[in-house]
PDB file of C-alpha atoms in Angstrom:
ATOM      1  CA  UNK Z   8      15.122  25.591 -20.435  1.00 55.00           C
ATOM      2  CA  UNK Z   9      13.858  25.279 -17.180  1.00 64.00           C
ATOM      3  CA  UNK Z  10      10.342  24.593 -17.977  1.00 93.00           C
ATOM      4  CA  UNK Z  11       8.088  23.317 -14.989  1.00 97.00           C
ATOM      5  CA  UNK Z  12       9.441  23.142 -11.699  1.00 97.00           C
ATOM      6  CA  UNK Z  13       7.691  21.906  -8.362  1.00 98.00           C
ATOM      7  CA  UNK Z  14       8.689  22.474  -4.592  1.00 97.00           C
ATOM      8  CA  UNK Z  15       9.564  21.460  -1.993  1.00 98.00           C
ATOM      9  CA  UNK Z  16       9.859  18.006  -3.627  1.00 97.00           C
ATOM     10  CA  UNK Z  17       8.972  16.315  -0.568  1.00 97.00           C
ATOM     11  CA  UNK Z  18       6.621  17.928   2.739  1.00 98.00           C
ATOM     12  CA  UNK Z  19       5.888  16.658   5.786  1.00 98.00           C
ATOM     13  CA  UNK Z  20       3.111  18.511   7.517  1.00 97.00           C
ATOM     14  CA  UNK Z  21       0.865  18.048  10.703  1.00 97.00           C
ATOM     15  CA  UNK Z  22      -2.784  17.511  10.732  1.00 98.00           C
ATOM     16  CA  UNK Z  23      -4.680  20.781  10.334  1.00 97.00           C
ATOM     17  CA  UNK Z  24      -1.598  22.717   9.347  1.00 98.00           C
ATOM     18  CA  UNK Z  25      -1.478  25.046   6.019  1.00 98.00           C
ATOM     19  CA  UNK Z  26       0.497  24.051   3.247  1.00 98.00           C
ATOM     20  CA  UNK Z  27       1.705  25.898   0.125  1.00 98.00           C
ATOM     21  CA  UNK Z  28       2.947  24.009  -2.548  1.00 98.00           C
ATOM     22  CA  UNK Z  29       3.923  25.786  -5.430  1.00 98.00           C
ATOM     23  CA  UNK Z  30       4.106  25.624  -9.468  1.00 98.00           C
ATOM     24  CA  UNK Z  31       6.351  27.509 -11.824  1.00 98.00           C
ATOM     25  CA  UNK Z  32       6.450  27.097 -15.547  1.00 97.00           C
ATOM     26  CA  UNK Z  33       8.746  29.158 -17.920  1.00 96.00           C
ATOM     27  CA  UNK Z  34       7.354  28.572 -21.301  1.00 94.00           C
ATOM     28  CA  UNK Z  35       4.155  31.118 -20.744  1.00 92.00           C
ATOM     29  CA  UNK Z  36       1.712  27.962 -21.170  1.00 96.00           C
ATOM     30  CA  UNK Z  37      -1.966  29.391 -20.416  1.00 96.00           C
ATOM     31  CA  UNK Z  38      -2.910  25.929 -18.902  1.00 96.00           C
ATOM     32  CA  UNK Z  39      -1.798  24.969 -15.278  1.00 97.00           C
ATOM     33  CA  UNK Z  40      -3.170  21.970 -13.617  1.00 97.00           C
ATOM     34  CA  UNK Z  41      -3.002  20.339 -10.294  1.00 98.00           C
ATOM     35  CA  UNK Z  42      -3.124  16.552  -9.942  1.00 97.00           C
ATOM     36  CA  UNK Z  43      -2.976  13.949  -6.929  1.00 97.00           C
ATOM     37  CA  UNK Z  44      -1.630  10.676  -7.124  1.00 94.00           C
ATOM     38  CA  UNK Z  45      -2.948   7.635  -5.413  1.00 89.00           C
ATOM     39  CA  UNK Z  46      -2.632   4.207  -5.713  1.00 77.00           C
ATOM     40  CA  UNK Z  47      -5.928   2.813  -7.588  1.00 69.00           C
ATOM     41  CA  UNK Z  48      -6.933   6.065  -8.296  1.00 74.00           C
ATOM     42  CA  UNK Z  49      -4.442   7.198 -10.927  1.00 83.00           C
ATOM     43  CA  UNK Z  50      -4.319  10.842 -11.878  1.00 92.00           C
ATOM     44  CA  UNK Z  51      -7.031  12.811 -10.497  1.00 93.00           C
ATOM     45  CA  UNK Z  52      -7.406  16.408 -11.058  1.00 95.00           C
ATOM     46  CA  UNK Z  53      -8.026  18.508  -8.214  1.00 97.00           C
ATOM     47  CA  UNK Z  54      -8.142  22.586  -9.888  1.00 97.00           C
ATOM     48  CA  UNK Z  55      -6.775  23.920 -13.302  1.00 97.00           C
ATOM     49  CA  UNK Z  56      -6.526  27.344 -14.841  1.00 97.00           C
ATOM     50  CA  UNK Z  57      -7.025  29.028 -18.129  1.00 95.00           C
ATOM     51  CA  UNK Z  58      -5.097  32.229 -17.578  1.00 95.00           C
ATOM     52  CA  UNK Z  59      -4.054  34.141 -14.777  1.00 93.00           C
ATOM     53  CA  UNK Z  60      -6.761  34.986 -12.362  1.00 93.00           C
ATOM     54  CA  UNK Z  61      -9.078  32.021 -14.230  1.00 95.00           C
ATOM     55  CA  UNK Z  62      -9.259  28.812 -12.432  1.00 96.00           C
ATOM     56  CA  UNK Z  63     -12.028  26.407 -11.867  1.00 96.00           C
ATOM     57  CA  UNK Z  64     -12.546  23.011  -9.775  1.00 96.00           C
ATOM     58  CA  UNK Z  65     -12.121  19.328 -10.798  1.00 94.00           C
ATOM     59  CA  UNK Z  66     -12.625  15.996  -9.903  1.00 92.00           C
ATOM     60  CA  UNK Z  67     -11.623  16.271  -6.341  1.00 95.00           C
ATOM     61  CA  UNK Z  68     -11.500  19.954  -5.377  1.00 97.00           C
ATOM     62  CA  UNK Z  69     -12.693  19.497  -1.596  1.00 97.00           C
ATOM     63  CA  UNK Z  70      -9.797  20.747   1.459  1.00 97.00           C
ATOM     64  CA  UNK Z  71      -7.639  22.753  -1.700  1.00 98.00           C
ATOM     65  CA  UNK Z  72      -7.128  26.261  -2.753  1.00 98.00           C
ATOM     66  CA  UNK Z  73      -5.701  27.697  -5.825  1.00 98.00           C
ATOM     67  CA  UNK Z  74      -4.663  31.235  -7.074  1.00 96.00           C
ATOM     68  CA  UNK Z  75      -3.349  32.143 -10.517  1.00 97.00           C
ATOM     69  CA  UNK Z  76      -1.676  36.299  -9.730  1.00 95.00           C
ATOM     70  CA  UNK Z  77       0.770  35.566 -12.364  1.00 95.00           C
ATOM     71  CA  UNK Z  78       0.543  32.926 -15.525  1.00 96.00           C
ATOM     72  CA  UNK Z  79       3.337  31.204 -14.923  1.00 96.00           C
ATOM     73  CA  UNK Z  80       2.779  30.606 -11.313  1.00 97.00           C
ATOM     74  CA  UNK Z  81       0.197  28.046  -9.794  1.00 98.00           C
ATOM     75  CA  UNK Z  82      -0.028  27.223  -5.823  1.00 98.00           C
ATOM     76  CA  UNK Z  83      -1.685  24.932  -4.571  1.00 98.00           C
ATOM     77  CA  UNK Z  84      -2.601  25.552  -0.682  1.00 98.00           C
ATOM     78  CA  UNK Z  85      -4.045  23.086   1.890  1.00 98.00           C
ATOM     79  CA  UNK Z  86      -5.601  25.026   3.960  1.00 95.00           C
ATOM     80  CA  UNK Z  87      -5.913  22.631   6.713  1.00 97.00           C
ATOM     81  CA  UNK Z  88      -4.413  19.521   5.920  1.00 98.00           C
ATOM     82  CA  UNK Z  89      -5.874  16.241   6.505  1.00 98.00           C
ATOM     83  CA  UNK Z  90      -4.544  12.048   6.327  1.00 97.00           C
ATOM     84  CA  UNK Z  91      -6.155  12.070   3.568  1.00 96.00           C
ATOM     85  CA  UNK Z  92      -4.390  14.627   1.273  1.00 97.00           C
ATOM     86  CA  UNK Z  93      -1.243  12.589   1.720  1.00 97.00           C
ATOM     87  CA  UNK Z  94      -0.509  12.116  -1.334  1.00 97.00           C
ATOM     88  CA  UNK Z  95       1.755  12.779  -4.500  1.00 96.00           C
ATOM     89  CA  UNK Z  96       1.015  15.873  -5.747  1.00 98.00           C
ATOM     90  CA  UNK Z  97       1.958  17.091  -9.764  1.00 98.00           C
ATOM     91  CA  UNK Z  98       1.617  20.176 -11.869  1.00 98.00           C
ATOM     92  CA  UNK Z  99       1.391  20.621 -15.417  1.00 97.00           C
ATOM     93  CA  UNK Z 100       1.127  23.045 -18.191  1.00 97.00           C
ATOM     94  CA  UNK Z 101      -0.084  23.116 -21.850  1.00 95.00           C
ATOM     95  CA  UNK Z 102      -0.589  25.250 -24.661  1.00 93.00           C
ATOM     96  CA  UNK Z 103      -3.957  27.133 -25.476  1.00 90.00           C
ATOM     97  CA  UNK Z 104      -5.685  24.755 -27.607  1.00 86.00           C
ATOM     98  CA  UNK Z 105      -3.319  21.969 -27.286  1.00 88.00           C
ATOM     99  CA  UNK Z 106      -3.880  19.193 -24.982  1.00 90.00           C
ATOM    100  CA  UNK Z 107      -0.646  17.614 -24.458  1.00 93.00           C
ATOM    101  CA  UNK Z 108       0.384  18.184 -20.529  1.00 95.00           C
ATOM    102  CA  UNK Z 109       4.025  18.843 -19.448  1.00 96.00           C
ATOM    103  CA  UNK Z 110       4.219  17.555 -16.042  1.00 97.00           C
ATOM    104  CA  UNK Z 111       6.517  18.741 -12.929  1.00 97.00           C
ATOM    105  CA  UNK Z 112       8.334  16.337 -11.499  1.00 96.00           C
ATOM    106  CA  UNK Z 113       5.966  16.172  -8.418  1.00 97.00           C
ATOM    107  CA  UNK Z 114       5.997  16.753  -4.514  1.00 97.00           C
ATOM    108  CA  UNK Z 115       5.508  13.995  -2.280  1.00 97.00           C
ATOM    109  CA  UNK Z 116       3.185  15.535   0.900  1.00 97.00           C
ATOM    110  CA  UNK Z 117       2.908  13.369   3.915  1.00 97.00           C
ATOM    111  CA  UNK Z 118       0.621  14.264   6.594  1.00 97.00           C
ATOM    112  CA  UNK Z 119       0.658  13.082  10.226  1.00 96.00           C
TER     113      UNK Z 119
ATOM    114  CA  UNK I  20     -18.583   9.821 -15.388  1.00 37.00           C
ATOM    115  CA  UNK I  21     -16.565   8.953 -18.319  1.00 41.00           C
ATOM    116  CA  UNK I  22     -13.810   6.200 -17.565  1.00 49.00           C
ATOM    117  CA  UNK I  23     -10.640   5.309 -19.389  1.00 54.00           C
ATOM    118  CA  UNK I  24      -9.237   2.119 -17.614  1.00 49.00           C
ATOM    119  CA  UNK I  25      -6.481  -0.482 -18.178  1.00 45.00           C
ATOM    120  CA  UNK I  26      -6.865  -4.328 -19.195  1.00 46.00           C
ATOM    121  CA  UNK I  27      -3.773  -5.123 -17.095  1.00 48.00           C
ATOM    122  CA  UNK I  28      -2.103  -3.460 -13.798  1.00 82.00           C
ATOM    123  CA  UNK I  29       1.638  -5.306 -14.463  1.00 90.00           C
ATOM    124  CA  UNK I  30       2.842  -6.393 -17.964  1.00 93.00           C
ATOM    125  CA  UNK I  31       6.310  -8.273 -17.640  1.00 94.00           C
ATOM    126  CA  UNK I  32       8.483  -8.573 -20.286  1.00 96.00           C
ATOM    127  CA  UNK I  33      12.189 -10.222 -21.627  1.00 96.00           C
ATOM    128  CA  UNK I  34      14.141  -7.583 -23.016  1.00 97.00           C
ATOM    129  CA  UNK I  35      14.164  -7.097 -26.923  1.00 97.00           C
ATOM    130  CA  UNK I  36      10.438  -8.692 -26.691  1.00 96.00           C
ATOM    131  CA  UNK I  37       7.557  -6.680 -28.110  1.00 97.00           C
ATOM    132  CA  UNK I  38       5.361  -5.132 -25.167  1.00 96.00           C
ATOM    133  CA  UNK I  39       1.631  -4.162 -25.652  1.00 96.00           C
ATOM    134  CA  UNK I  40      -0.071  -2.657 -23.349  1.00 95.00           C
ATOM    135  CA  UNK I  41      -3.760  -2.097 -23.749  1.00 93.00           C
ATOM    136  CA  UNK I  42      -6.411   0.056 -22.443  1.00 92.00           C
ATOM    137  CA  UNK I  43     -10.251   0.732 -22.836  1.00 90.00           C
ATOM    138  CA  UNK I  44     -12.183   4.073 -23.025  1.00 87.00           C
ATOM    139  CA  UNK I  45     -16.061   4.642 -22.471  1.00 80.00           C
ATOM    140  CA  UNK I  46     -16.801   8.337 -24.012  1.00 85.00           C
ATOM    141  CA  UNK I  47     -16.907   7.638 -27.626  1.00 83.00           C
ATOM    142  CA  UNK I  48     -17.238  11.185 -27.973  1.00 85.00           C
ATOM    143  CA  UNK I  49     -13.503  11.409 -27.066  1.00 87.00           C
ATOM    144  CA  UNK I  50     -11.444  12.553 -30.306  1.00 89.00           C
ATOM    145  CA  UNK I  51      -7.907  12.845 -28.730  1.00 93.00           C
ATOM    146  CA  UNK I  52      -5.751   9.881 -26.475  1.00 95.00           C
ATOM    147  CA  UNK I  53      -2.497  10.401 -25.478  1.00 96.00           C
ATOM    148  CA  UNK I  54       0.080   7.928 -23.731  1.00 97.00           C
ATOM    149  CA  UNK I  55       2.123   9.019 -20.851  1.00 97.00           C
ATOM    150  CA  UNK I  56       5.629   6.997 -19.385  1.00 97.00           C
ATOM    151  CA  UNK I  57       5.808   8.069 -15.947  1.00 95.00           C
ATOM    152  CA  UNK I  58       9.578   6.786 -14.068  1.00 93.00           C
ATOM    153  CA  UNK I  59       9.674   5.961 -10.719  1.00 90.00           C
ATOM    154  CA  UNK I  60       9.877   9.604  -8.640  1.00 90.00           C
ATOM    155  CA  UNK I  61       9.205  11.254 -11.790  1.00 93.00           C
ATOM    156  CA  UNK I  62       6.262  12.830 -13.221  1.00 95.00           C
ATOM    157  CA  UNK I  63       4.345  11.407 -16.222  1.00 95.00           C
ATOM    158  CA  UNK I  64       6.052  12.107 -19.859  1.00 96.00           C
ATOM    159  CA  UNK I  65       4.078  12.726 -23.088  1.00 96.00           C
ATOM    160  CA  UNK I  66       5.232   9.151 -25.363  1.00 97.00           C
ATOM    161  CA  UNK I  67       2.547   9.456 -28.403  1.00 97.00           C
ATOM    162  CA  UNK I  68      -0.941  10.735 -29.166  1.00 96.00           C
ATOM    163  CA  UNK I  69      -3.506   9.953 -31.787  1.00 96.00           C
ATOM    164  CA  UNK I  70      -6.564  11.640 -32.966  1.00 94.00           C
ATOM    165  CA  UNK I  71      -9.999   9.731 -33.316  1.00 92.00           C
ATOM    166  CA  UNK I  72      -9.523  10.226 -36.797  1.00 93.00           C
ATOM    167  CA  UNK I  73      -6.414   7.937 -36.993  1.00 95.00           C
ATOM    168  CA  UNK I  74      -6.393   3.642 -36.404  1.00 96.00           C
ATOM    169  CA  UNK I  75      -2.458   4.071 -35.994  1.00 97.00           C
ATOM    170  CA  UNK I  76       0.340   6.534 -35.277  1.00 97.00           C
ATOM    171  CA  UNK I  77       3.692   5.509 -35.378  1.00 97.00           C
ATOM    172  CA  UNK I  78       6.826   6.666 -33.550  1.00 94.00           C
ATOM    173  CA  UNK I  79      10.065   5.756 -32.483  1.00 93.00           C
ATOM    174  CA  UNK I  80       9.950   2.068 -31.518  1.00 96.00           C
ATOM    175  CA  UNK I  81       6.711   2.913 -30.234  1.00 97.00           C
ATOM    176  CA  UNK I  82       2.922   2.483 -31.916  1.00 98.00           C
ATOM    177  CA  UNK I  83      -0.186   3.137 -30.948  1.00 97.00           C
ATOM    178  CA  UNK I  84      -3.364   1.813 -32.282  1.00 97.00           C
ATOM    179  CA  UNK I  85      -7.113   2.905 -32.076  1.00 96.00           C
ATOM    180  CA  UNK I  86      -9.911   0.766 -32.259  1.00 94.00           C
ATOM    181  CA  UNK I  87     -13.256   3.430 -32.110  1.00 91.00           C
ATOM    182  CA  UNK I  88     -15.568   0.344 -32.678  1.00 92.00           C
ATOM    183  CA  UNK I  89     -14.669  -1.116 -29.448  1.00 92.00           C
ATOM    184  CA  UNK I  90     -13.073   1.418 -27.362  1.00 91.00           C
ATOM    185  CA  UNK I  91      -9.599  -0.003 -27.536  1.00 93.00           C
ATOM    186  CA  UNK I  92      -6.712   1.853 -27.578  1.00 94.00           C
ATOM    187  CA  UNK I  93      -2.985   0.053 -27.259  1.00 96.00           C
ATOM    188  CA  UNK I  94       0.569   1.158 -26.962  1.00 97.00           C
ATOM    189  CA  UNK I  95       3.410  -1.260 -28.806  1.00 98.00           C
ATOM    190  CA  UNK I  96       6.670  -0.880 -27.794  1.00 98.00           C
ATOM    191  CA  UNK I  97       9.428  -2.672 -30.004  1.00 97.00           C
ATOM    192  CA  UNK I  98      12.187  -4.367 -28.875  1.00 97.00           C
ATOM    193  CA  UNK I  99      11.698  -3.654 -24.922  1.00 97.00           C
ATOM    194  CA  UNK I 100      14.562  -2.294 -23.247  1.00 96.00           C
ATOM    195  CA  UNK I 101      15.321  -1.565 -19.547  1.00 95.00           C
ATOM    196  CA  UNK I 102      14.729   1.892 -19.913  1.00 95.00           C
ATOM    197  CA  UNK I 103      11.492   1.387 -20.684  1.00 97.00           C
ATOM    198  CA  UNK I 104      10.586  -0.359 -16.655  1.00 96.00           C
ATOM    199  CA  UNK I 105       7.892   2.518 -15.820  1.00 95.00           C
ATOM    200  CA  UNK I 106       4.186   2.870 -15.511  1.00 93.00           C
ATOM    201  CA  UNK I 107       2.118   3.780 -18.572  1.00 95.00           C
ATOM    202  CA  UNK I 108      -1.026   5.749 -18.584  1.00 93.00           C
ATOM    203  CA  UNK I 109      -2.993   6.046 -21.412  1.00 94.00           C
ATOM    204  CA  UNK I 110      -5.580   9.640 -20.961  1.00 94.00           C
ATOM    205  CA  UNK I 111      -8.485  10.401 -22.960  1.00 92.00           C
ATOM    206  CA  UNK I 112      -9.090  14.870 -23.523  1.00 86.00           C
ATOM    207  CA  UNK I 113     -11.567  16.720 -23.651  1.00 71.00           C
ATOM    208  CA  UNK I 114     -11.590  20.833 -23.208  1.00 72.00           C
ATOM    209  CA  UNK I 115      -8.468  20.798 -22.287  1.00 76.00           C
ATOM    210  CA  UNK I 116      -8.422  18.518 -19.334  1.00 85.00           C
ATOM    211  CA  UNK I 117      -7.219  14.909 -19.108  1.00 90.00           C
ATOM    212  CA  UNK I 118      -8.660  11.956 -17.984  1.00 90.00           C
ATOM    213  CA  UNK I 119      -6.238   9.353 -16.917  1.00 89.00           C
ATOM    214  CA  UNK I 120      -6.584   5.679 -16.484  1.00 85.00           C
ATOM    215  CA  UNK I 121      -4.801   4.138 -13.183  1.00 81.00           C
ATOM    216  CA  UNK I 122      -1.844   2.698 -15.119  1.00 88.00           C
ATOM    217  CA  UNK I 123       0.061  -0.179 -16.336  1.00 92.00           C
ATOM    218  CA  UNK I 124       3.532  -1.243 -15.065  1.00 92.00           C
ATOM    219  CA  UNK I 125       6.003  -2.491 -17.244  1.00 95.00           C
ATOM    220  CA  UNK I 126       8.306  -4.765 -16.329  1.00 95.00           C
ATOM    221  CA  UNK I 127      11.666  -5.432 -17.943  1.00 96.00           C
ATOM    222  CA  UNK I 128      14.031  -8.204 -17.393  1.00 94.00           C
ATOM    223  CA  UNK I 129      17.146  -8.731 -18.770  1.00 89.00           C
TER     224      UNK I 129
END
């Protein structure tokens, strides 16, 4: 039971360089969600998804892509990275009309 | 925006106390709460959840408790044991999303 699985676990990345950090869940959840973690700030979403090829924007969308081909992948792409997307960055799933969230186990993005 | 925040950032405790950790929500449209236990380098795991409907759900050595009047909600853990050193977030739903509070860390000493 692999369930949800992040990588690369950790990513360091240069200032105005793409990155691609990816989501994969097993169980077929329709939910995927993208998160950032920063001290003070908590959990803040940043995109989430209803189904494949549905997503829509959060609390802090700004500087971050999404695309949903397949439902139990979710990437998350910086399309030019900036100081301030370093950050820890965590996926999750859940159930159509459920709202508990499984959570990945997270990636840790530094950028210089 | 709707808030959910914490009453205290670090909660340290003797092992085998009782820990409480509290937290305070501003929609009182919210109907759902769930508590998370996030590990250091992990990412947050489901503990308990309670529906407005509910003062108190119990689990294993862990209860939480509701208060709609003032927009309380707390998580009791009994008999606090190392394994239990983490951060808790309590998270307030609504459509499907989450809305997370920044956290309480739990300290456990032996």
């Amino acid at each position: 039971d692999a369930g949800i699985t992040q990588s690369p676990r950790y990513k360091i990345t240069e200032t105005g360089r793409q990155v691609t950090l990816m989501c994969h869940q097993t169980w077929s959840h329709s939910y995927m969600f993208w998160y950032r973690q920063d001290l003070g700030h908590g959990l803040r979403l940043i995109y989430y998804s209803a189904a494949a090829d549905i997503t829509d924007k959060g609390e802090v969308p700004d500087g971050y892509v999404v695309s949903r081909s397949k439902t139990e992948n979710f990437p998350l792409t910086l399309e030019s990275a900036t100081r301030s997307q370093t950050s820890v960055y965590f996926c999750a799933s859940s159930e159509q009309g459920k709202n508990i969230q499984y959570f990945g186990a997270g990636t840790r993005l530094s950028v210089l | 925006g709707e808030s959910v925040g914490l009453h205290l950032p670090t909660l340290s405790v003797q092992e085998g106390d009782n820990s409480i950790i509290n937290c305070a929500y501003s929609n009182s449209a919210s109907d759902y709460f769930i508590w998370y236990k996030q590990e250091s380098g992990k990412g947050p795991q489901f503990i308990i959840d309670i529906r407005s409907n509910m003062d108190k759900r119990q689990g294993q050595r862990v209860t939480v408790l509701l208060n709609k009047t003032v927009k309380h909600l707390s998580l009791q853990i009994a008999a606090t044991q190392p394994g239990d050193s983490a951060v808790y977030f309590c998270a307030e739903t609504g459509f499907q999303k989450l809305v997370f509070g920044t956290g309480t860390r739990l300290l456990v000493s032996p």
